[in-house]
PDB file of C-alpha atoms in Angstrom:
ATOM      1  CA  VAL A   1       4.133 -19.644  14.660  1.00  0.00           C
ATOM      2  CA  LEU A   2       1.258 -21.364  13.071  1.00  0.00           C
ATOM      3  CA  MET A   3      -0.913 -23.564  15.496  1.00  0.00           C
ATOM      4  CA  ASP A   4      -4.048 -26.101  14.867  1.00  0.00           C
ATOM      5  CA  GLN A   5      -6.848 -23.974  16.227  1.00  0.00           C
ATOM      6  CA  HIS A   6      -8.352 -27.153  17.339  1.00  0.00           C
ATOM      7  CA  SER A   7      -5.743 -28.890  19.029  1.00  0.00           C
ATOM      8  CA  GLY A   8      -3.713 -26.161  19.831  1.00  0.00           C
ATOM      9  CA  HIS A   9      -0.500 -28.359  18.968  1.00  0.00           C
ATOM     10  CA  VAL A  10       2.523 -26.085  16.952  1.00  0.00           C
ATOM     11  CA  LYS A  11       2.128 -27.041  13.324  1.00  0.00           C
ATOM     12  CA  ALA A  12       5.480 -24.751  12.421  1.00  0.00           C
ATOM     13  CA  ILE A  13       7.588 -22.440  13.598  1.00  0.00           C
ATOM     14  CA  VAL A  14       9.731 -20.197  11.802  1.00  0.00           C
ATOM     15  CA  GLY A  15      13.178 -18.266  13.639  1.00  0.00           C
ATOM     16  CA  GLY A  16      13.748 -15.576  11.068  1.00  0.00           C
ATOM     17  CA  ARG A  17      13.885 -14.962   7.259  1.00  0.00           C
ATOM     18  CA  GLY A  18      15.948 -15.678   4.173  1.00  0.00           C
ATOM     19  CA  GLU A  19      18.408 -18.972   3.001  1.00  0.00           C
ATOM     20  CA  LYS A  20      19.669 -20.299   6.109  1.00  0.00           C
ATOM     21  CA  THR A  21      23.760 -20.046   5.752  1.00  0.00           C
ATOM     22  CA  SER A  22      24.968 -22.071   8.759  1.00  0.00           C
ATOM     23  CA  ASN A  23      23.951 -24.924  10.919  1.00  0.00           C
ATOM     24  CA  LEU A  24      24.113 -23.211  14.232  1.00  0.00           C
ATOM     25  CA  SER A  25      22.795 -19.525  13.379  1.00  0.00           C
ATOM     26  CA  LEU A  26      20.677 -18.168  15.681  1.00  0.00           C
ATOM     27  CA  ASN A  27      17.074 -19.010  15.653  1.00  0.00           C
ATOM     28  CA  ARG A  28      14.766 -16.194  16.907  1.00  0.00           C
ATOM     29  CA  ALA A  29      11.834 -18.191  17.419  1.00  0.00           C
ATOM     30  CA  THR A  30      13.397 -20.636  20.115  1.00  0.00           C
ATOM     31  CA  MET A  31      16.711 -19.314  21.223  1.00  0.00           C
ATOM     32  CA  SER A  32      16.188 -15.363  21.413  1.00  0.00           C
ATOM     33  CA  GLU A  33      15.740 -13.854  24.977  1.00  0.00           C
ATOM     34  CA  ARG A  34      14.346 -10.502  23.817  1.00  0.00           C
ATOM     35  CA  GLN A  35      11.119  -9.689  24.563  1.00  0.00           C
ATOM     36  CA  PRO A  36       8.542  -9.851  21.755  1.00  0.00           C
ATOM     37  CA  GLY A  37       7.249  -5.956  22.539  1.00  0.00           C
ATOM     38  CA  SER A  38       5.081  -4.654  20.131  1.00  0.00           C
ATOM     39  CA  THR A  39       3.851  -7.772  18.859  1.00  0.00           C
ATOM     40  CA  PHE A  40       1.563  -8.339  21.732  1.00  0.00           C
ATOM     41  CA  LYS A  41       0.172  -4.740  21.574  1.00  0.00           C
ATOM     42  CA  VAL A  42      -2.046  -5.790  18.405  1.00  0.00           C
ATOM     43  CA  LEU A  43      -3.579  -8.798  20.371  1.00  0.00           C
ATOM     44  CA  ALA A  44      -3.794  -7.046  23.382  1.00  0.00           C
ATOM     45  CA  ALA A  45      -5.379  -3.765  22.336  1.00  0.00           C
ATOM     46  CA  PHE A  46      -6.307  -3.455  18.681  1.00  0.00           C
ATOM     47  CA  ILE A  47      -7.958  -6.528  18.201  1.00  0.00           C
ATOM     48  CA  PRO A  48     -10.035  -6.327  21.041  1.00  0.00           C
ATOM     49  CA  ALA A  49     -11.020  -2.900  20.107  1.00  0.00           C
ATOM     50  CA  MET A  50     -12.198  -3.720  16.370  1.00  0.00           C
ATOM     51  CA  ASP A  51     -13.661  -6.934  18.115  1.00  0.00           C
ATOM     52  CA  THR A  52     -15.569  -5.739  20.945  1.00  0.00           C
ATOM     53  CA  ALA A  53     -16.244  -1.972  20.468  1.00  0.00           C
ATOM     54  CA  GLY A  54     -17.063  -2.047  17.219  1.00  0.00           C
ATOM     55  CA  MET A  55     -13.898  -0.295  15.790  1.00  0.00           C
ATOM     56  CA  GLY A  56     -11.997  -0.771  12.268  1.00  0.00           C
ATOM     57  CA  LEU A  57      -9.142  -0.025  10.722  1.00  0.00           C
ATOM     58  CA  GLY A  58     -10.370   3.282   9.794  1.00  0.00           C
ATOM     59  CA  THR A  59     -11.647   4.074  13.141  1.00  0.00           C
ATOM     60  CA  CYS A  60      -9.815   7.085  14.315  1.00  0.00           C
ATOM     61  CA  TYR A  61      -8.704   8.029  17.636  1.00  0.00           C
ATOM     62  CA  GLU A  62      -6.332  10.484  19.419  1.00  0.00           C
ATOM     63  CA  ASP A  63      -2.596   9.791  20.109  1.00  0.00           C
ATOM     64  CA  ALA A  64      -2.495  12.192  23.324  1.00  0.00           C
ATOM     65  CA  GLU A  65      -0.703  12.650  26.506  1.00  0.00           C
ATOM     66  CA  TYR A  66      -2.026  10.067  28.921  1.00  0.00           C
ATOM     67  CA  THR A  67      -1.139   8.759  32.298  1.00  0.00           C
ATOM     68  CA  TYR A  68      -1.810   5.769  34.085  1.00  0.00           C
ATOM     69  CA  GLY A  69      -3.889   5.701  37.454  1.00  0.00           C
ATOM     70  CA  ASN A  70      -0.556   5.759  39.246  1.00  0.00           C
ATOM     71  CA  GLY A  71       0.562   8.697  37.401  1.00  0.00           C
ATOM     72  CA  ARG A  72       3.303   7.262  35.692  1.00  0.00           C
ATOM     73  CA  PRO A  73       2.853   8.656  31.794  1.00  0.00           C
ATOM     74  CA  VAL A  74       2.484   6.587  28.969  1.00  0.00           C
ATOM     75  CA  LYS A  75       4.965   7.341  26.230  1.00  0.00           C
ATOM     76  CA  ASN A  76       5.652   6.512  22.533  1.00  0.00           C
ATOM     77  CA  TRP A  77       8.611   5.154  21.072  1.00  0.00           C
ATOM     78  CA  TYR A  78       9.279   8.511  19.707  1.00  0.00           C
ATOM     79  CA  SER A  79       8.931  10.551  22.494  1.00  0.00           C
ATOM     80  CA  GLY A  80       5.642  12.557  21.745  1.00  0.00           C
ATOM     81  CA  TYR A  81       2.345  12.358  20.241  1.00  0.00           C
ATOM     82  CA  ARG A  82       0.700  12.535  16.543  1.00  0.00           C
ATOM     83  CA  GLY A  83      -2.924  13.632  17.626  1.00  0.00           C
ATOM     84  CA  TRP A  84      -5.845  12.024  15.614  1.00  0.00           C
ATOM     85  CA  CYS A  85      -4.902   8.626  13.954  1.00  0.00           C
ATOM     86  CA  SER A  86      -6.325   5.626  12.458  1.00  0.00           C
ATOM     87  CA  LEU A  87      -6.050   2.067  14.249  1.00  0.00           C
ATOM     88  CA  ARG A  88      -4.264   1.290  11.318  1.00  0.00           C
ATOM     89  CA  THR A  89      -1.713   4.278  11.406  1.00  0.00           C
ATOM     90  CA  ALA A  90      -1.400   3.128  15.023  1.00  0.00           C
ATOM     91  CA  ILE A  91      -0.788  -0.447  14.269  1.00  0.00           C
ATOM     92  CA  MET A  92       2.006   0.956  11.513  1.00  0.00           C
ATOM     93  CA  ASN A  93       3.502   3.080  13.676  1.00  0.00           C
ATOM     94  CA  SER A  94       3.417   1.077  16.884  1.00  0.00           C
ATOM     95  CA  ILE A  95       1.612   3.906  18.903  1.00  0.00           C
ATOM     96  CA  LYS A  96       0.893   3.253  22.695  1.00  0.00           C
ATOM     97  CA  ILE A  97      -2.027   5.574  23.608  1.00  0.00           C
TER      98      ILE A  97
END
């Protein structure tokens, strides 16, 4: 989605890549019922860390076991932890911790 930052109006929306080969094909931008998943992780966690905590893409943090206050563990998609890694690596690998 491309938005006008001053008015908030949507200027363009893309639902897929490549050449359009049919008229009634799935438009992922408007027809897909899937959740955006890790797309928001960058907006909700990594950008605020860089903006307000002075971190950069090269800042390292530990991908280690972590649990929420209610005791529920946070798990990565790859079922493990990778130790110390940069924010850049965390974004590339969709690390949750």
